[in-house]
Amino acid sequence: VLAATVAELAVRGYGGLSIEAVAARAGVNKTTVYRRWNDRPTLVLDAMLEFSRQTVPVPDAGTLAGDLLALASSIASNLSSPAVVAVLRTLVAADSEPAIAEASRRYWRARFDLVAEVVERARARGEVAPGVRSDLIVEALIGPLYLRALVTGSPIDADAVRNCVDLALAAAARAHTAGS
Amino acid sequence: VLAATVAELAVRGYGGLSIEAVAARAGVNKTTVYRRWNDRPTLVLDAMLEFSRQTVPVPDAGTLAGDLLALASSIASNLSSPAVVAVLRTLVAADSEPAIAEASRRYWRARFDLVAEVVERARARGEVAPGVRSDLIVEALIGPLYLRALVTGSPIDADAVRNCVDLALAAAARAHTAGS
C-alpha cells in the first residue's frame, strides 16, 4: 500500500491521489486502506517515511565524512529519479494545505532525528565542534541537493555530492562565524 | 504588468494564471500584454526577474561576509512572505512543464550570474580560495534557506541567515575537501 501510494503520487500528484486508486494498485480492498489510514496526509506521511527508510538508510561508516558521503549519495540517487522528484514537487505544492504541511513537518522531524544519530556518533568521536546542532549539518548536506532538484534544475552529479559533503563537514567544524 | 503577474501567481498559482486577469489587475488592455509577452512562461520569467532585481539587489559592502549577509537577509525577507512562497511553490510544481522548466533555468542562470559579481569582487580582494566556483558559494548560501521555505518548513530567522552566511564563507574558503 505504501509503495502504491508513492507510485500514485508520482503519476497523479497529491491533488489527484485517491485511496481507491492506491488500493487498486496495491491489489487490496479499499476498506483495508481506510481502516489503517483514515486520511490522505497520514497515508502520504507513512509512505514517505517507509520509502526513505528503504532508500536512505542511516549509515555507520565509522567517520563523519564517510557517513555524510553515504547519505548524500543515496539522497542524490533518489533525487535523480524523475518519479521521486515528481512526488516532491507535488508535496511542495500541496504544502499550502495545513494537513499536508503538518504531515511534512512530522516527516522532516523524523528524518532529521534519524540522521542526528550519525552526528551524535561523530560528536562522541570528537568530529563535531562544540555547540554545533545536528540540524545545521543536515541542512548543509541536503540544502544544495534539494535546491538543484526542485528549484534551479542543475544536475545532481558526483561533484554536487562531494561539494555538499564538504559543506556539511565545514558546518560540523564550524569553520566560520560571520555573525560573531 | 510584471507586479500584477506576481500577484496573480501568488493567488491563483501557475495553473490558474490567465493573461486576461493579469491585464485586468494591471489596468491595461490584454492586447498590450500579449503584444509584449506571447506566452505565460516568458511573462512569468520576466516578472520573477524584475521582482528579484527590486527585492534582492546585488550588494557591494566591501567584504564577502558583508555582501553575503546582505544577500541572505533580502532573500530571507522574501522567503518570509507567504505570497512569495506561494509563487515559488506553484513554480516548483509547474516545473514538470518543459516551457516553465526552461524559463526557470534561464531565471536561475541570470540570478547566479548577477551574484557572481559579488564573488568576483571578493576573488579580486583575495577572499576566495583558488578554484572555487561562484555557483557553489551561492548554493551554500541559498540552499538551506530554500530548503526551509519550501521543504522542511523550519523558520527562516536571524540564526538561519547567520548560518547560511557562515556556510557560504566556508565554501569560499574551501575549508574541507572530503573528495580529495
mmCIF file of C-alpha atoms in Angstrom:
data_model
loop_
_atom_site.group_PDB
_atom_site.id
_atom_site.type_symbol
_atom_site.label_atom_id
_atom_site.label_comp_id
_atom_site.label_asym_id
_atom_site.label_seq_id
_atom_site.Cartn_x
_atom_site.Cartn_y
_atom_site.Cartn_z
ATOM 1 C CA VAL A 1 0.000 0.000 0.000
ATOM 2 C CA LEU A 2 2.807 2.428 0.867
ATOM 3 C CA ALA A 3 4.718 1.670 -2.348
ATOM 4 C CA ALA A 4 1.471 2.049 -4.297
ATOM 5 C CA THR A 5 0.947 5.451 -2.629
ATOM 6 C CA VAL A 6 4.366 6.686 -3.772
ATOM 7 C CA ALA A 7 3.682 5.383 -7.295
ATOM 8 C CA GLU A 8 0.279 7.109 -7.435
ATOM 9 C CA LEU A 9 1.756 10.370 -6.120
ATOM 10 C CA ALA A 10 4.397 10.270 -8.868
ATOM 11 C CA VAL A 11 1.778 9.800 -11.583
ATOM 12 C CA ARG A 12 -1.228 11.829 -10.392
ATOM 13 C CA GLY A 13 0.204 14.247 -7.840
ATOM 14 C CA TYR A 14 -1.189 14.893 -4.385
ATOM 15 C CA GLY A 15 -4.257 16.648 -5.793
ATOM 16 C CA GLY A 16 -5.165 13.553 -7.810
ATOM 17 C CA LEU A 17 -4.373 10.974 -5.136
ATOM 18 C CA SER A 18 -7.321 8.679 -4.419
ATOM 19 C CA ILE A 19 -7.355 5.947 -1.820
ATOM 20 C CA GLU A 20 -9.368 3.795 -4.285
ATOM 21 C CA ALA A 21 -6.567 4.018 -6.853
ATOM 22 C CA VAL A 22 -3.930 3.241 -4.209
ATOM 23 C CA ALA A 23 -5.909 0.173 -3.115
ATOM 24 C CA ALA A 24 -6.363 -0.983 -6.727
ATOM 25 C CA ARG A 25 -2.655 -0.577 -7.466
ATOM 26 C CA ALA A 26 -1.727 -2.446 -4.273
ATOM 27 C CA GLY A 27 -4.259 -5.178 -5.045
ATOM 28 C CA VAL A 28 -6.133 -4.784 -1.761
ATOM 29 C CA ASN A 29 -9.655 -3.791 -0.818
ATOM 30 C CA LYS A 30 -10.095 -0.076 -0.257
ATOM 31 C CA THR A 31 -11.593 -0.689 3.174
ATOM 32 C CA THR A 32 -8.243 -2.251 4.129
ATOM 33 C CA VAL A 33 -6.557 1.058 3.329
ATOM 34 C CA TYR A 34 -9.229 3.183 5.018
ATOM 35 C CA ARG A 35 -9.075 1.048 8.167
ATOM 36 C CA ARG A 36 -5.394 1.821 8.694
ATOM 37 C CA TRP A 37 -5.087 5.324 7.182
ATOM 38 C CA ASN A 38 -8.154 7.421 7.573
ATOM 39 C CA ASP A 39 -6.855 10.444 5.697
ATOM 40 C CA ARG A 40 -4.599 11.132 2.752
ATOM 41 C CA PRO A 41 -1.943 13.171 4.620
ATOM 42 C CA THR A 42 -1.320 10.324 7.076
ATOM 43 C CA LEU A 43 -1.083 7.813 4.242
ATOM 44 C CA VAL A 44 1.386 10.070 2.387
ATOM 45 C CA LEU A 45 3.446 10.619 5.549
ATOM 46 C CA ASP A 46 3.757 6.876 6.211
ATOM 47 C CA ALA A 47 4.535 6.174 2.557
ATOM 48 C CA MET A 48 7.311 8.789 2.501
ATOM 49 C CA LEU A 49 8.807 7.578 5.779
ATOM 50 C CA GLU A 50 8.861 3.975 4.558
ATOM 51 C CA PHE A 51 10.330 5.000 1.195
ATOM 52 C CA SER A 52 13.111 6.968 2.939
ATOM 53 C CA ARG A 53 13.843 4.161 5.394
ATOM 54 C CA GLN A 54 14.435 1.844 2.457
ATOM 55 C CA THR A 55 16.286 4.174 0.103
ATOM 56 C CA VAL A 56 18.234 6.372 2.555
ATOM 57 C CA PRO A 57 19.317 4.080 5.398
ATOM 58 C CA VAL A 58 21.214 5.571 8.340
ATOM 59 C CA PRO A 59 24.880 4.724 7.668
ATOM 60 C CA ASP A 60 27.612 3.864 10.167
ATOM 61 C CA ALA A 61 30.892 4.102 8.267
ATOM 62 C CA GLY A 62 32.999 4.982 11.305
ATOM 63 C CA THR A 63 33.765 8.552 10.227
ATOM 64 C CA LEU A 64 31.550 11.595 9.774
ATOM 65 C CA ALA A 65 32.898 12.110 6.240
ATOM 66 C CA GLY A 66 32.048 8.512 5.338
ATOM 67 C CA ASP A 67 28.560 8.710 6.802
ATOM 68 C CA LEU A 68 27.794 12.042 5.140
ATOM 69 C CA LEU A 69 29.019 10.710 1.802
ATOM 70 C CA ALA A 70 26.782 7.637 2.140
ATOM 71 C CA LEU A 71 23.787 9.826 2.998
ATOM 72 C CA ALA A 72 24.432 12.333 0.213
ATOM 73 C CA SER A 73 24.912 9.529 -2.312
ATOM 74 C CA SER A 74 21.636 7.819 -1.512
ATOM 75 C CA ILE A 75 19.748 11.137 -1.423
ATOM 76 C CA ALA A 76 21.332 12.135 -4.759
ATOM 77 C CA SER A 77 20.304 8.808 -6.210
ATOM 78 C CA ASN A 78 16.699 9.397 -5.112
ATOM 79 C CA LEU A 79 16.737 12.949 -6.471
ATOM 80 C CA SER A 80 17.955 11.663 -9.836
ATOM 81 C CA SER A 81 14.725 9.711 -10.212
ATOM 82 C CA PRO A 82 12.047 11.665 -12.115
ATOM 83 C CA ALA A 83 9.345 9.813 -10.145
ATOM 84 C CA VAL A 84 10.809 10.875 -6.794
ATOM 85 C CA VAL A 85 11.176 14.473 -7.950
ATOM 86 C CA ALA A 86 7.572 14.405 -9.193
ATOM 87 C CA VAL A 87 6.425 13.286 -5.731
ATOM 88 C CA LEU A 88 8.470 16.025 -4.054
ATOM 89 C CA ARG A 89 7.138 18.694 -6.433
ATOM 90 C CA THR A 90 3.545 17.736 -5.748
ATOM 91 C CA LEU A 91 4.145 17.735 -1.981
ATOM 92 C CA VAL A 92 5.866 21.145 -2.121
ATOM 93 C CA ALA A 93 2.825 22.469 -3.975
ATOM 94 C CA ALA A 94 0.353 20.784 -1.583
ATOM 95 C CA ASP A 95 2.124 22.264 1.443
ATOM 96 C CA SER A 96 -0.310 25.160 1.420
ATOM 97 C CA GLU A 97 -2.871 22.663 2.822
ATOM 98 C CA PRO A 98 -2.481 22.653 6.618
ATOM 99 C CA ALA A 99 -2.838 18.853 6.959
ATOM 100 C CA ILE A 100 -0.108 18.217 4.386
ATOM 101 C CA ALA A 101 2.114 20.909 5.898
ATOM 102 C CA GLU A 102 1.694 19.220 9.277
ATOM 103 C CA ALA A 103 2.498 15.764 7.837
ATOM 104 C CA SER A 104 5.524 17.229 6.087
ATOM 105 C CA ARG A 105 6.790 18.812 9.342
ATOM 106 C CA ARG A 106 6.448 15.417 11.057
ATOM 107 C CA TYR A 107 8.228 13.671 8.177
ATOM 108 C CA TRP A 108 11.198 16.030 8.305
ATOM 109 C CA ARG A 109 11.375 15.952 12.112
ATOM 110 C CA ALA A 110 11.540 12.141 11.957
ATOM 111 C CA ARG A 111 14.189 12.159 9.217
ATOM 112 C CA PHE A 112 16.348 14.809 10.922
ATOM 113 C CA ASP A 113 16.135 12.837 14.166
ATOM 114 C CA LEU A 114 17.362 9.695 12.405
ATOM 115 C CA VAL A 115 20.289 11.493 10.790
ATOM 116 C CA ALA A 116 21.093 13.103 14.142
ATOM 117 C CA GLU A 117 22.318 9.637 15.233
ATOM 118 C CA VAL A 118 25.133 9.946 12.705
ATOM 119 C CA VAL A 119 26.078 13.337 14.102
ATOM 120 C CA GLU A 120 25.909 12.139 17.709
ATOM 121 C CA ARG A 121 28.300 9.284 16.938
ATOM 122 C CA ALA A 122 30.636 11.773 15.234
ATOM 123 C CA ARG A 123 30.332 14.066 18.257
ATOM 124 C CA ALA A 124 31.396 11.191 20.529
ATOM 125 C CA ARG A 125 34.451 10.702 18.292
ATOM 126 C CA GLY A 126 35.305 14.414 18.578
ATOM 127 C CA GLU A 127 34.477 15.184 14.925
ATOM 128 C CA VAL A 128 31.938 17.915 15.652
ATOM 129 C CA ALA A 129 32.819 21.315 17.090
ATOM 130 C CA PRO A 130 31.136 22.082 20.429
ATOM 131 C CA GLY A 131 27.728 23.684 20.142
ATOM 132 C CA VAL A 132 27.048 22.756 16.518
ATOM 133 C CA ARG A 133 23.478 21.480 16.204
ATOM 134 C CA SER A 134 22.946 18.388 14.069
ATOM 135 C CA ASP A 135 20.153 20.056 12.082
ATOM 136 C CA LEU A 136 22.605 22.590 10.686
ATOM 137 C CA ILE A 137 24.882 19.833 9.435
ATOM 138 C CA VAL A 138 21.948 18.051 7.804
ATOM 139 C CA GLU A 139 20.734 21.274 6.168
ATOM 140 C CA ALA A 140 24.213 21.956 4.801
ATOM 141 C CA LEU A 141 24.225 18.459 3.333
ATOM 142 C CA ILE A 142 20.787 18.369 1.762
ATOM 143 C CA GLY A 143 20.049 22.065 1.102
ATOM 144 C CA PRO A 144 22.144 22.326 -2.076
ATOM 145 C CA LEU A 145 20.870 18.944 -3.352
ATOM 146 C CA TYR A 146 17.191 19.832 -2.921
ATOM 147 C CA LEU A 147 17.856 23.292 -4.371
ATOM 148 C CA ARG A 148 19.168 21.648 -7.541
ATOM 149 C CA ALA A 149 16.454 19.002 -7.726
ATOM 150 C CA LEU A 150 13.471 21.265 -7.092
ATOM 151 C CA VAL A 151 14.490 24.815 -7.886
ATOM 152 C CA THR A 152 17.473 25.515 -10.138
ATOM 153 C CA GLY A 153 17.478 22.256 -12.113
ATOM 154 C CA SER A 154 21.286 21.991 -12.015
ATOM 155 C CA PRO A 155 22.478 18.401 -12.358
ATOM 156 C CA ILE A 156 22.988 16.294 -9.241
ATOM 157 C CA ASP A 157 26.278 14.706 -10.200
ATOM 158 C CA ALA A 158 29.296 13.368 -8.315
ATOM 159 C CA ASP A 159 30.654 16.919 -7.940
ATOM 160 C CA ALA A 160 27.414 18.075 -6.335
ATOM 161 C CA VAL A 161 27.586 15.181 -3.876
ATOM 162 C CA ARG A 162 31.213 15.894 -2.995
ATOM 163 C CA ASN A 163 30.516 19.594 -2.572
ATOM 164 C CA CYS A 164 27.607 19.117 -0.205
ATOM 165 C CA VAL A 165 29.641 16.678 1.892
ATOM 166 C CA ASP A 166 32.429 19.289 2.102
ATOM 167 C CA LEU A 167 29.873 21.864 3.126
ATOM 168 C CA ALA A 168 28.373 19.668 5.850
ATOM 169 C CA LEU A 169 31.863 18.905 7.179
ATOM 170 C CA ALA A 170 32.582 22.643 7.261
ATOM 171 C CA ALA A 171 29.342 23.135 9.189
ATOM 172 C CA ALA A 172 30.409 20.411 11.650
ATOM 173 C CA ALA A 173 33.815 22.082 12.091
ATOM 174 C CA ARG A 174 32.097 25.490 12.283
ATOM 175 C CA ALA A 175 34.825 26.931 10.057
ATOM 176 C CA HIS A 176 33.480 30.483 10.146
ATOM 177 C CA THR A 177 31.341 32.564 12.394
ATOM 178 C CA ALA A 178 30.312 35.580 10.395
ATOM 179 C CA GLY A 179 27.748 36.576 12.971
ATOM 180 C CA SER A 180 30.001 36.729 15.965
ATOM 181 C CA VAL B 1 2.074 44.134 -15.632
ATOM 182 C CA LEU B 2 5.010 42.296 -14.029
ATOM 183 C CA ALA B 3 3.871 43.137 -10.496
ATOM 184 C CA ALA B 4 0.346 42.037 -11.449
ATOM 185 C CA THR B 5 1.788 38.737 -12.715
ATOM 186 C CA VAL B 6 3.491 38.048 -9.378
ATOM 187 C CA ALA B 7 0.279 38.936 -7.528
ATOM 188 C CA GLU B 8 -1.824 36.629 -9.753
ATOM 189 C CA LEU B 9 0.691 33.792 -9.331
ATOM 190 C CA ALA B 10 0.504 34.144 -5.553
ATOM 191 C CA VAL B 11 -3.298 33.946 -5.588
ATOM 192 C CA ARG B 12 -4.116 31.520 -8.419
ATOM 193 C CA GLY B 13 -0.901 29.575 -8.984
ATOM 194 C CA TYR B 14 0.755 28.970 -12.328
ATOM 195 C CA GLY B 15 -2.019 26.606 -13.421
ATOM 196 C CA GLY B 16 -4.629 29.317 -12.913
ATOM 197 C CA LEU B 17 -2.634 32.213 -14.375
ATOM 198 C CA SER B 18 -4.513 33.994 -17.135
ATOM 199 C CA ILE B 19 -3.163 36.862 -19.182
ATOM 200 C CA GLU B 20 -6.647 38.433 -19.081
ATOM 201 C CA ALA B 21 -6.563 38.514 -15.273
ATOM 202 C CA VAL B 22 -3.021 39.948 -15.267
ATOM 203 C CA ALA B 23 -4.115 42.687 -17.680
ATOM 204 C CA ALA B 24 -7.202 43.474 -15.596
ATOM 205 C CA ARG B 25 -5.164 43.659 -12.398
ATOM 206 C CA ALA B 26 -2.578 45.894 -14.081
ATOM 207 C CA GLY B 27 -5.319 48.091 -15.555
ATOM 208 C CA VAL B 28 -4.171 47.631 -19.150
ATOM 209 C CA ASN B 29 -5.700 46.092 -22.245
ATOM 210 C CA LYS B 30 -4.934 42.410 -22.675
ATOM 211 C CA THR B 31 -3.589 43.015 -26.189
ATOM 212 C CA THR B 32 -0.904 45.191 -24.569
ATOM 213 C CA VAL B 33 0.231 42.191 -22.540
ATOM 214 C CA TYR B 34 0.018 39.768 -25.481
ATOM 215 C CA ARG B 35 1.996 42.128 -27.730
ATOM 216 C CA ARG B 36 4.972 42.060 -25.370
ATOM 217 C CA TRP B 37 4.725 38.552 -23.857
ATOM 218 C CA ASN B 38 3.300 35.979 -26.179
ATOM 219 C CA ASP B 39 3.349 33.103 -23.723
ATOM 220 C CA ARG B 40 2.881 32.581 -19.998
ATOM 221 C CA PRO B 41 6.378 31.201 -19.229
ATOM 222 C CA THR B 42 8.063 34.288 -20.716
ATOM 223 C CA LEU B 43 5.751 36.576 -18.749
ATOM 224 C CA VAL B 44 6.482 34.663 -15.532
ATOM 225 C CA LEU B 45 10.241 34.716 -16.205
ATOM 226 C CA ASP B 46 10.265 38.498 -16.724
ATOM 227 C CA ALA B 47 8.055 39.035 -13.679
ATOM 228 C CA MET B 48 10.346 36.961 -11.457
ATOM 229 C CA LEU B 49 13.498 38.663 -12.745
ATOM 230 C CA GLU B 50 12.025 42.108 -12.140
ATOM 231 C CA PHE B 51 10.791 41.117 -8.674
ATOM 232 C CA SER B 52 14.260 39.795 -7.739
ATOM 233 C CA ARG B 53 16.006 42.858 -9.146
ATOM 234 C CA GLN B 54 13.905 45.015 -6.860
ATOM 235 C CA THR B 55 13.891 42.887 -3.724
ATOM 236 C CA VAL B 56 17.360 41.261 -3.846
ATOM 237 C CA PRO B 57 19.723 43.913 -5.211
ATOM 238 C CA VAL B 58 23.367 42.998 -5.782
ATOM 239 C CA PRO B 59 25.206 44.432 -2.752
ATOM 240 C CA ASP B 60 28.691 45.939 -2.602
ATOM 241 C CA ALA B 61 29.606 46.136 1.069
ATOM 242 C CA GLY B 62 33.358 45.861 0.537
ATOM 243 C CA THR B 63 33.718 42.401 2.116
ATOM 244 C CA LEU B 64 32.426 38.994 1.066
ATOM 245 C CA ALA B 65 30.902 38.461 4.528
ATOM 246 C CA GLY B 66 29.058 41.779 4.272
ATOM 247 C CA ASP B 67 27.775 41.082 0.770
ATOM 248 C CA LEU B 68 26.641 37.557 1.634
ATOM 249 C CA LEU B 69 24.853 38.837 4.729
ATOM 250 C CA ALA B 70 23.054 41.475 2.649
ATOM 251 C CA LEU B 71 22.016 38.875 0.070
ATOM 252 C CA ALA B 72 20.908 36.316 2.649
ATOM 253 C CA SER B 73 18.933 38.957 4.535
ATOM 254 C CA SER B 74 16.996 40.117 1.495
ATOM 255 C CA ILE B 75 16.365 36.549 0.337
ATOM 256 C CA ALA B 76 15.217 35.592 3.847
ATOM 257 C CA SER B 77 12.910 38.574 3.884
ATOM 258 C CA ASN B 78 11.339 37.431 0.578
ATOM 259 C CA LEU B 79 11.024 33.856 1.813
ATOM 260 C CA SER B 80 9.223 35.085 4.938
ATOM 261 C CA SER B 81 6.412 36.408 2.734
ATOM 262 C CA PRO B 82 3.586 33.887 2.277
ATOM 263 C CA ALA B 83 2.838 35.379 -1.167
ATOM 264 C CA VAL B 84 6.409 34.838 -2.361
ATOM 265 C CA VAL B 85 6.466 31.283 -1.021
ATOM 266 C CA ALA B 86 3.126 30.623 -2.747
ATOM 267 C CA VAL B 87 4.627 31.772 -6.058
ATOM 268 C CA LEU B 88 7.686 29.573 -5.553
ATOM 269 C CA ARG B 89 5.552 26.553 -4.651
ATOM 270 C CA THR B 90 3.439 26.904 -7.784
ATOM 271 C CA LEU B 91 6.548 27.288 -9.960
ATOM 272 C CA VAL B 92 8.215 24.237 -8.376
ATOM 273 C CA ALA B 93 5.059 22.260 -9.171
ATOM 274 C CA ALA B 94 4.812 23.654 -12.724
ATOM 275 C CA ASP B 95 8.435 22.753 -13.454
ATOM 276 C CA SER B 96 7.281 19.452 -14.967
ATOM 277 C CA GLU B 97 6.125 21.569 -17.962
ATOM 278 C CA PRO B 98 9.114 21.945 -20.295
ATOM 279 C CA ALA B 99 8.442 25.627 -21.086
ATOM 280 C CA ILE B 100 8.337 26.537 -17.402
ATOM 281 C CA ALA B 101 11.399 24.405 -16.636
ATOM 282 C CA GLU B 102 13.246 26.248 -19.422
ATOM 283 C CA ALA B 103 12.139 29.674 -18.112
ATOM 284 C CA SER B 104 13.184 28.621 -14.608
ATOM 285 C CA ARG B 105 16.665 27.557 -15.830
ATOM 286 C CA ARG B 106 17.047 30.968 -17.511
ATOM 287 C CA TYR B 107 15.878 32.757 -14.376
ATOM 288 C CA TRP B 108 18.408 30.982 -12.169
ATOM 289 C CA ARG B 109 21.224 31.353 -14.698
ATOM 290 C CA ALA B 110 20.555 35.126 -14.745
ATOM 291 C CA ARG B 111 20.389 35.352 -10.949
ATOM 292 C CA PHE B 112 23.542 33.268 -10.368
ATOM 293 C CA ASP B 113 25.383 35.413 -12.942
ATOM 294 C CA LEU B 114 24.383 38.572 -11.068
ATOM 295 C CA VAL B 115 25.524 37.210 -7.715
ATOM 296 C CA ALA B 116 28.752 36.016 -9.350
ATOM 297 C CA GLU B 117 29.733 39.712 -9.488
ATOM 298 C CA VAL B 118 29.888 39.719 -5.689
ATOM 299 C CA VAL B 119 32.126 36.656 -5.729
ATOM 300 C CA GLU B 120 34.384 38.078 -8.452
ATOM 301 C CA ARG B 121 34.932 41.227 -6.417
ATOM 302 C CA ALA B 122 35.755 39.069 -3.381
ATOM 303 C CA ARG B 123 38.119 36.999 -5.512
ATOM 304 C CA ALA B 124 39.952 40.174 -6.554
ATOM 305 C CA ARG B 125 40.328 41.031 -2.858
ATOM 306 C CA GLY B 126 41.754 37.542 -2.162
ATOM 307 C CA GLU B 127 38.726 36.397 -0.150
ATOM 308 C CA VAL B 128 38.001 33.305 -2.259
ATOM 309 C CA ALA B 129 40.225 30.224 -2.378
ATOM 310 C CA PRO B 130 41.606 29.418 -5.856
ATOM 311 C CA GLY B 131 39.383 27.214 -7.980
ATOM 312 C CA VAL B 132 36.166 27.743 -6.001
ATOM 313 C CA ARG B 133 33.305 28.366 -8.437
ATOM 314 C CA SER B 134 30.882 31.150 -7.571
ATOM 315 C CA ASP B 135 27.856 28.863 -8.076
ATOM 316 C CA LEU B 136 28.961 26.713 -5.147
ATOM 317 C CA ILE B 137 29.119 29.716 -2.859
ATOM 318 C CA VAL B 138 25.652 30.829 -3.969
ATOM 319 C CA GLU B 139 24.220 27.333 -3.455
ATOM 320 C CA ALA B 140 25.716 27.166 0.035
ATOM 321 C CA LEU B 141 24.055 30.496 0.802
ATOM 322 C CA ILE B 142 20.587 29.860 -0.587
ATOM 323 C CA GLY B 143 20.258 26.048 -0.377
ATOM 324 C CA PRO B 144 19.457 25.925 3.344
ATOM 325 C CA LEU B 145 17.091 28.921 3.080
ATOM 326 C CA TYR B 146 15.069 27.438 0.203
ATOM 327 C CA LEU B 147 15.069 24.064 1.966
ATOM 328 C CA ARG B 148 13.407 25.675 4.976
ATOM 329 C CA ALA B 149 10.981 27.781 2.947
ATOM 330 C CA LEU B 150 9.809 25.085 0.546
ATOM 331 C CA VAL B 151 10.538 21.711 2.094
ATOM 332 C CA THR B 152 11.078 21.395 5.833
ATOM 333 C CA GLY B 153 9.112 24.447 6.961
ATOM 334 C CA SER B 154 11.701 25.365 9.601
ATOM 335 C CA PRO B 155 11.627 29.082 10.431
ATOM 336 C CA ILE B 156 13.837 31.454 8.476
ATOM 337 C CA ASP B 157 15.104 33.531 11.359
ATOM 338 C CA ALA B 158 18.250 35.507 12.145
ATOM 339 C CA ASP B 159 20.066 32.297 13.114
ATOM 340 C CA ALA B 160 19.234 30.702 9.764
ATOM 341 C CA VAL B 161 20.601 33.758 7.958
ATOM 342 C CA ARG B 162 23.803 33.753 10.012
ATOM 343 C CA ASN B 163 24.289 30.038 9.487
ATOM 344 C CA CYS B 164 23.930 30.163 5.720
ATOM 345 C CA VAL B 165 26.380 33.079 5.552
ATOM 346 C CA ASP B 166 28.871 31.020 7.580
ATOM 347 C CA LEU B 167 28.329 28.113 5.233
ATOM 348 C CA ALA B 168 28.875 30.221 2.114
ATOM 349 C CA LEU B 169 32.061 31.688 3.644
ATOM 350 C CA ALA B 170 33.258 28.152 4.373
ATOM 351 C CA ALA B 171 32.540 27.236 0.751
ATOM 352 C CA ALA B 172 34.543 30.281 -0.385
ATOM 353 C CA ALA B 173 37.432 29.286 1.867
ATOM 354 C CA ARG B 174 37.014 25.650 0.766
ATOM 355 C CA ALA B 175 37.501 24.575 4.369
ATOM 356 C CA HIS B 176 37.256 20.863 3.623
ATOM 357 C CA THR B 177 37.772 18.609 0.641
ATOM 358 C CA ALA B 178 36.207 15.294 1.532
ATOM 359 C CA GLY B 179 36.516 14.082 -2.034
ATOM 360 C CA SER B 180 40.237 14.594 -2.459
#
